[in-house]
Amino acid sequence: MPEKNIRMLDNALIQLQNVAEVLELDQWIHEMLKKPERVLIVSIPTHMDNGTTKVFTGYRCQYSTARGPAKGGIRYHPDVTLDEVIALSMLMTWKCALVGLPFGGGKGGVACNPKEMSENELRRMTRRFTAMILPLIGPDKDIPAPDVYTGPREMAWIMDTYSMLKGYSVPGVVTGKPLNIGGSLGRNIATGRGAAFVLFESLKHFGMSPSNVTCAIQGFGNAGSVAAKFLYKVGTKIIAVSDSKGAVYNKEGLNPKKLLEYKEKTGTVVGCEGCETISNAELLELECDVLIPAALENVITEENAANINAKIVLEVANGPTTVEADKIIYERGIFLVPDILANAGGVTVSYFEWVQSLTTWLWTKDEIITRLEKIMQRGFRDALTVAKEKELDMRTATQVLAVERVSDAIKTRGLFP
Ligand code: GLU
């Protein structure tokens, strides 16, 4: 099992322990919240194009349904493990509670390398995976969505498989669907856009203006590139971006639109004209106002936290900072906006999509962006208030707020039987 995944679950449990102490959480609620409600491990035999049959392993975890149906993405990545899925589903529980969505938290994943699979192989694997997790998912039970290396295409396959097996169309079973089968306007840009809204609030808090700051972004996928485009539009100087192949840097600023065009042609941002090539590790240590880790987890660690040279760290990826690094960052006076707040825009517009699917009533893009902005601003304000009142770092403050809401829901419902 990749070491980082064990660490991720450990990190999440240590954070929960801290929060339990701050909240003086009842012992039995703490015990409950240390474990997921339910997990399913499935085997996914899939016919490959070369005539062989490969058996993949998949997971779906419902961490908590205290506040509503489980909600969270499905990830395709070679490093996916049960521990990682559990840790990510715990984060989803806090994330939904923090921004006040009527959802619990869930997550799923398949250990596979989508970069080495054809579209047909991915389709067959996704359909079989859906059939295997069918007992868990459903619009009132558990609603999957995109995550790392999954998107609207995979959501369409899941929606269709589920619908075929039920015998009628069930668009509310997933979010992040393509627009023509009940997807929502603005869902594809929601994570990046939401992150930008939270960044604006953070900058306002420090009396800084988005048009007067520099920013480095690790990860140029859906979230990172949308945030980059949006920030560029308001005058932020994007000095570096990266993908899995490496990073590009120009202290005078980069144009995300050009980088995207280049990446579309070549598969990477590395080599784009007018930029210096640096490594992903070097990007994290660049001098800038805002550092945005928007790739994978555990990239800011004990080893490099002392060298982070930014005023604000905006965690667009899930779990990019280890517990040890968190402490160093806080002690150094760097303002860290944690993942469950910074990237909550995705699941927020997923909520809007789910509501639209259930009510068969479509919202305009303006309605969606305006509501998203309000929810992100409120999330930031609520967290900052707790941070100030209780003298906590933003990570602990957001989790204190979220865990308290989940704990209250458990108490309000009472225990069955
Ligand atoms: N995978 C995204 C996240 O980690 C979105 C989840 C969703 O929309 O349900 O927040």
Short mmCIF file of N, CA and C in Angstrom, two decimals, residues 180-285:
data_model
loop_
_atom_site.label_atom_id
_atom_site.label_comp_id
_atom_site.label_asym_id
_atom_site.label_seq_id
_atom_site.Cartn_x
_atom_site.Cartn_y
_atom_site.Cartn_z
N ASN A 180 -26.21 17.71 -21.37
CA ASN A 180 -27.36 17.22 -22.13
C ASN A 180 -28.10 16.05 -21.48
N ILE A 181 -27.59 15.58 -20.33
CA ILE A 181 -28.36 14.54 -19.61
C ILE A 181 -28.64 14.99 -18.17
N GLY A 182 -28.74 16.31 -18.00
CA GLY A 182 -29.14 16.80 -16.67
C GLY A 182 -28.02 17.36 -15.82
N GLY A 183 -26.86 17.58 -16.44
CA GLY A 183 -25.78 18.24 -15.71
C GLY A 183 -26.13 19.69 -15.44
N SER A 184 -25.32 20.33 -14.60
CA SER A 184 -25.62 21.72 -14.26
C SER A 184 -24.65 22.66 -14.94
N LEU A 185 -25.18 23.80 -15.36
CA LEU A 185 -24.28 24.86 -15.84
C LEU A 185 -23.32 25.18 -14.70
N GLY A 186 -22.08 25.45 -15.05
CA GLY A 186 -21.12 25.90 -14.03
C GLY A 186 -20.50 24.79 -13.20
N ARG A 187 -20.91 23.51 -13.38
CA ARG A 187 -20.33 22.46 -12.53
C ARG A 187 -18.86 22.23 -12.86
N ASN A 188 -18.52 22.28 -14.16
CA ASN A 188 -17.14 21.97 -14.55
C ASN A 188 -16.13 23.02 -14.06
N ILE A 189 -16.60 24.24 -13.84
CA ILE A 189 -15.68 25.28 -13.37
C ILE A 189 -15.83 25.55 -11.88
N ALA A 190 -16.72 24.77 -11.21
CA ALA A 190 -17.12 25.13 -9.84
C ALA A 190 -15.97 25.10 -8.83
N THR A 191 -15.11 24.08 -8.90
CA THR A 191 -14.05 23.98 -7.89
C THR A 191 -13.08 25.15 -8.01
N GLY A 192 -12.66 25.44 -9.25
CA GLY A 192 -11.72 26.54 -9.48
C GLY A 192 -12.34 27.89 -9.14
N ARG A 193 -13.59 28.04 -9.53
CA ARG A 193 -14.29 29.31 -9.28
C ARG A 193 -14.50 29.52 -7.78
N GLY A 194 -14.93 28.45 -7.11
CA GLY A 194 -15.15 28.52 -5.66
C GLY A 194 -13.86 28.86 -4.94
N ALA A 195 -12.76 28.25 -5.39
CA ALA A 195 -11.45 28.51 -4.76
C ALA A 195 -11.08 29.98 -4.91
N ALA A 196 -11.37 30.53 -6.09
CA ALA A 196 -11.06 31.94 -6.33
C ALA A 196 -11.90 32.83 -5.40
N PHE A 197 -13.18 32.49 -5.23
CA PHE A 197 -14.03 33.29 -4.32
C PHE A 197 -13.46 33.28 -2.89
N VAL A 198 -13.00 32.10 -2.44
CA VAL A 198 -12.44 32.01 -1.09
C VAL A 198 -11.13 32.80 -1.00
N LEU A 199 -10.35 32.75 -2.08
CA LEU A 199 -9.09 33.51 -2.08
C LEU A 199 -9.37 35.01 -1.97
N PHE A 200 -10.39 35.48 -2.69
CA PHE A 200 -10.72 36.92 -2.63
C PHE A 200 -11.05 37.32 -1.20
N GLU A 201 -11.80 36.45 -0.49
CA GLU A 201 -12.14 36.75 0.91
C GLU A 201 -10.88 36.79 1.76
N SER A 202 -9.97 35.84 1.53
CA SER A 202 -8.73 35.80 2.32
C SER A 202 -7.91 37.06 2.06
N LEU A 203 -7.83 37.46 0.80
CA LEU A 203 -7.03 38.65 0.47
C LEU A 203 -7.66 39.89 1.12
N LYS A 204 -8.99 39.95 1.06
CA LYS A 204 -9.69 41.08 1.67
C LYS A 204 -9.34 41.16 3.16
N HIS A 205 -9.31 40.00 3.79
CA HIS A 205 -9.00 39.92 5.22
C HIS A 205 -7.62 40.55 5.53
N PHE A 206 -6.70 40.42 4.59
CA PHE A 206 -5.36 40.98 4.78
C PHE A 206 -5.18 42.34 4.10
N GLY A 207 -6.28 42.89 3.60
CA GLY A 207 -6.20 44.20 2.93
C GLY A 207 -5.42 44.14 1.63
N MET A 208 -5.41 42.97 0.99
CA MET A 208 -4.68 42.82 -0.28
C MET A 208 -5.69 42.76 -1.43
N SER A 209 -5.22 43.11 -2.64
CA SER A 209 -6.11 43.07 -3.80
C SER A 209 -5.66 41.98 -4.76
N PRO A 210 -6.62 41.22 -5.35
CA PRO A 210 -6.24 40.15 -6.28
C PRO A 210 -5.42 40.65 -7.46
N SER A 211 -5.58 41.94 -7.80
CA SER A 211 -4.86 42.44 -8.99
C SER A 211 -3.43 42.82 -8.64
N ASN A 212 -3.08 42.63 -7.38
CA ASN A 212 -1.77 43.08 -6.95
C ASN A 212 -0.96 41.97 -6.29
N VAL A 213 -1.28 40.72 -6.62
CA VAL A 213 -0.57 39.62 -5.97
C VAL A 213 0.01 38.64 -7.00
N THR A 214 1.01 37.90 -6.55
CA THR A 214 1.59 36.85 -7.40
C THR A 214 1.15 35.49 -6.88
N CYS A 215 1.10 34.52 -7.80
CA CYS A 215 0.52 33.23 -7.43
C CYS A 215 1.23 32.09 -8.17
N ALA A 216 1.51 31.00 -7.47
CA ALA A 216 2.07 29.80 -8.10
C ALA A 216 1.09 28.66 -7.89
N ILE A 217 0.85 27.88 -8.95
CA ILE A 217 -0.17 26.83 -8.88
C ILE A 217 0.43 25.47 -9.23
N GLN A 218 0.35 24.54 -8.29
CA GLN A 218 0.81 23.19 -8.59
C GLN A 218 -0.38 22.36 -9.04
N GLY A 219 -0.34 21.89 -10.29
CA GLY A 219 -1.47 21.12 -10.82
C GLY A 219 -2.26 21.99 -11.78
N PHE A 220 -2.36 21.55 -13.01
CA PHE A 220 -3.06 22.34 -14.03
C PHE A 220 -4.20 21.52 -14.62
N GLY A 221 -4.87 20.77 -13.76
CA GLY A 221 -6.04 19.99 -14.18
C GLY A 221 -7.28 20.86 -14.12
N ASN A 222 -8.42 20.23 -13.96
CA ASN A 222 -9.68 20.98 -13.99
C ASN A 222 -9.72 22.10 -12.95
N ALA A 223 -9.35 21.78 -11.71
CA ALA A 223 -9.44 22.81 -10.66
C ALA A 223 -8.37 23.88 -10.83
N GLY A 224 -7.11 23.46 -10.96
CA GLY A 224 -5.99 24.42 -11.04
C GLY A 224 -6.07 25.34 -12.23
N SER A 225 -6.43 24.80 -13.40
CA SER A 225 -6.43 25.64 -14.60
C SER A 225 -7.60 26.63 -14.59
N VAL A 226 -8.75 26.22 -14.06
CA VAL A 226 -9.89 27.15 -13.99
C VAL A 226 -9.59 28.27 -13.00
N ALA A 227 -9.01 27.91 -11.84
CA ALA A 227 -8.64 28.95 -10.87
C ALA A 227 -7.65 29.91 -11.52
N ALA A 228 -6.68 29.36 -12.26
CA ALA A 228 -5.66 30.20 -12.91
C ALA A 228 -6.31 31.18 -13.88
N LYS A 229 -7.23 30.68 -14.69
CA LYS A 229 -7.88 31.55 -15.69
C LYS A 229 -8.67 32.67 -15.02
N PHE A 230 -9.37 32.30 -13.97
CA PHE A 230 -10.21 33.27 -13.27
C PHE A 230 -9.35 34.34 -12.57
N LEU A 231 -8.26 33.89 -11.95
CA LEU A 231 -7.38 34.85 -11.25
C LEU A 231 -6.67 35.76 -12.26
N TYR A 232 -6.26 35.17 -13.37
CA TYR A 232 -5.58 35.94 -14.43
C TYR A 232 -6.50 37.08 -14.91
N LYS A 233 -7.77 36.75 -15.04
CA LYS A 233 -8.78 37.72 -15.51
C LYS A 233 -8.88 38.94 -14.60
N VAL A 234 -8.69 38.72 -13.29
CA VAL A 234 -8.80 39.86 -12.37
C VAL A 234 -7.44 40.49 -12.09
N GLY A 235 -6.43 40.08 -12.84
CA GLY A 235 -5.14 40.77 -12.77
C GLY A 235 -4.09 40.15 -11.87
N THR A 236 -4.37 38.95 -11.34
CA THR A 236 -3.35 38.26 -10.53
C THR A 236 -2.21 37.81 -11.45
N LYS A 237 -0.99 37.95 -10.96
CA LYS A 237 0.15 37.51 -11.78
C LYS A 237 0.45 36.05 -11.46
N ILE A 238 0.18 35.17 -12.44
CA ILE A 238 0.45 33.74 -12.25
C ILE A 238 1.91 33.51 -12.64
N ILE A 239 2.78 33.28 -11.68
CA ILE A 239 4.20 33.18 -12.03
C ILE A 239 4.65 31.74 -12.33
N ALA A 240 3.89 30.75 -11.90
CA ALA A 240 4.28 29.37 -12.21
C ALA A 240 3.07 28.44 -12.17
N VAL A 241 3.07 27.45 -13.05
CA VAL A 241 2.07 26.37 -12.98
C VAL A 241 2.79 25.05 -13.29
N SER A 242 2.16 23.94 -12.94
CA SER A 242 2.81 22.66 -13.21
C SER A 242 1.80 21.57 -13.52
N ASP A 243 2.29 20.47 -14.05
CA ASP A 243 1.49 19.25 -14.13
C ASP A 243 2.41 18.09 -13.73
N SER A 244 1.97 16.84 -13.97
CA SER A 244 2.77 15.73 -13.46
C SER A 244 4.15 15.64 -14.14
N LYS A 245 4.32 16.29 -15.29
CA LYS A 245 5.61 16.20 -16.01
C LYS A 245 6.62 17.26 -15.55
N GLY A 246 6.16 18.30 -14.85
CA GLY A 246 7.08 19.35 -14.40
C GLY A 246 6.39 20.70 -14.33
N ALA A 247 7.20 21.74 -14.06
CA ALA A 247 6.60 23.07 -13.86
C ALA A 247 7.22 24.10 -14.81
N VAL A 248 6.45 25.16 -15.08
CA VAL A 248 6.99 26.28 -15.87
C VAL A 248 6.88 27.55 -15.06
N TYR A 249 7.87 28.43 -15.26
CA TYR A 249 7.99 29.63 -14.42
C TYR A 249 8.35 30.83 -15.26
N ASN A 250 7.74 31.98 -14.96
CA ASN A 250 8.17 33.25 -15.53
C ASN A 250 7.77 34.34 -14.54
N LYS A 251 8.76 35.03 -14.01
CA LYS A 251 8.42 35.95 -12.92
C LYS A 251 7.60 37.15 -13.40
N GLU A 252 7.58 37.35 -14.74
CA GLU A 252 6.76 38.44 -15.29
C GLU A 252 5.29 38.02 -15.45
N GLY A 253 5.03 36.73 -15.29
CA GLY A 253 3.64 36.26 -15.39
C GLY A 253 3.40 35.39 -16.61
N LEU A 254 2.48 34.43 -16.46
CA LEU A 254 2.13 33.49 -17.54
C LEU A 254 0.67 33.71 -17.92
N ASN A 255 0.35 33.34 -19.17
CA ASN A 255 -1.04 33.44 -19.61
C ASN A 255 -1.67 32.03 -19.61
N PRO A 256 -2.58 31.74 -18.67
CA PRO A 256 -3.14 30.39 -18.54
C PRO A 256 -3.82 29.89 -19.80
N LYS A 257 -4.40 30.81 -20.58
CA LYS A 257 -5.10 30.39 -21.79
C LYS A 257 -4.10 29.78 -22.79
N LYS A 258 -2.95 30.48 -22.92
CA LYS A 258 -1.90 29.97 -23.82
C LYS A 258 -1.35 28.63 -23.32
N LEU A 259 -1.17 28.54 -22.00
CA LEU A 259 -0.66 27.29 -21.43
C LEU A 259 -1.62 26.13 -21.68
N LEU A 260 -2.90 26.42 -21.58
CA LEU A 260 -3.91 25.38 -21.81
C LEU A 260 -3.88 24.91 -23.26
N GLU A 261 -3.78 25.88 -24.18
CA GLU A 261 -3.71 25.53 -25.61
C GLU A 261 -2.50 24.64 -25.87
N TYR A 262 -1.37 25.03 -25.24
CA TYR A 262 -0.13 24.27 -25.43
C TYR A 262 -0.29 22.87 -24.84
N LYS A 263 -0.89 22.80 -23.66
CA LYS A 263 -1.07 21.50 -22.99
C LYS A 263 -2.00 20.59 -23.79
N GLU A 264 -3.00 21.20 -24.42
CA GLU A 264 -3.92 20.40 -25.24
C GLU A 264 -3.18 19.73 -26.40
N LYS A 265 -2.22 20.48 -26.98
CA LYS A 265 -1.47 19.96 -28.12
C LYS A 265 -0.43 18.92 -27.71
N THR A 266 0.28 19.19 -26.60
CA THR A 266 1.46 18.39 -26.26
C THR A 266 1.25 17.46 -25.08
N GLY A 267 0.17 17.66 -24.33
CA GLY A 267 -0.08 16.83 -23.15
C GLY A 267 0.57 17.35 -21.88
N THR A 268 1.33 18.45 -21.98
CA THR A 268 1.96 19.01 -20.78
C THR A 268 2.18 20.52 -20.95
N VAL A 269 2.35 21.21 -19.82
CA VAL A 269 2.69 22.64 -19.92
C VAL A 269 4.19 22.83 -20.11
N VAL A 270 4.96 21.77 -19.82
CA VAL A 270 6.42 21.88 -19.89
C VAL A 270 6.85 22.11 -21.35
N GLY A 271 7.71 23.12 -21.54
CA GLY A 271 8.21 23.41 -22.88
C GLY A 271 7.48 24.57 -23.52
N CYS A 272 6.46 25.11 -22.87
CA CYS A 272 5.72 26.22 -23.46
C CYS A 272 6.64 27.43 -23.61
N GLU A 273 6.46 28.12 -24.73
CA GLU A 273 7.34 29.24 -25.10
C GLU A 273 7.36 30.35 -24.02
N GLY A 274 8.53 30.89 -23.78
CA GLY A 274 8.66 32.03 -22.86
C GLY A 274 8.66 31.64 -21.39
N CYS A 275 8.85 30.36 -21.10
CA CYS A 275 8.88 29.97 -19.68
C CYS A 275 10.15 29.19 -19.39
N GLU A 276 10.57 29.29 -18.18
CA GLU A 276 11.70 28.50 -17.70
C GLU A 276 11.12 27.21 -17.11
N THR A 277 11.79 26.08 -17.36
CA THR A 277 11.29 24.83 -16.77
C THR A 277 11.90 24.64 -15.38
N ILE A 278 11.05 24.37 -14.40
CA ILE A 278 11.54 24.04 -13.06
C ILE A 278 10.84 22.76 -12.60
N SER A 279 11.19 22.27 -11.43
CA SER A 279 10.53 21.03 -10.97
C SER A 279 9.31 21.39 -10.12
N ASN A 280 8.46 20.40 -9.92
CA ASN A 280 7.29 20.59 -9.05
C ASN A 280 7.71 20.98 -7.64
N ALA A 281 8.83 20.39 -7.18
CA ALA A 281 9.32 20.71 -5.83
C ALA A 281 9.77 22.16 -5.76
N GLU A 282 10.43 22.63 -6.82
CA GLU A 282 10.90 24.03 -6.83
C GLU A 282 9.72 25.00 -6.84
N LEU A 283 8.68 24.64 -7.57
CA LEU A 283 7.49 25.51 -7.63
C LEU A 283 6.94 25.79 -6.23
N LEU A 284 6.90 24.73 -5.41
CA LEU A 284 6.32 24.90 -4.07
C LEU A 284 7.11 25.89 -3.21
N GLU A 285 8.39 26.07 -3.55
CA GLU A 285 9.23 26.93 -2.70
C GLU A 285 9.45 28.33 -3.30
#
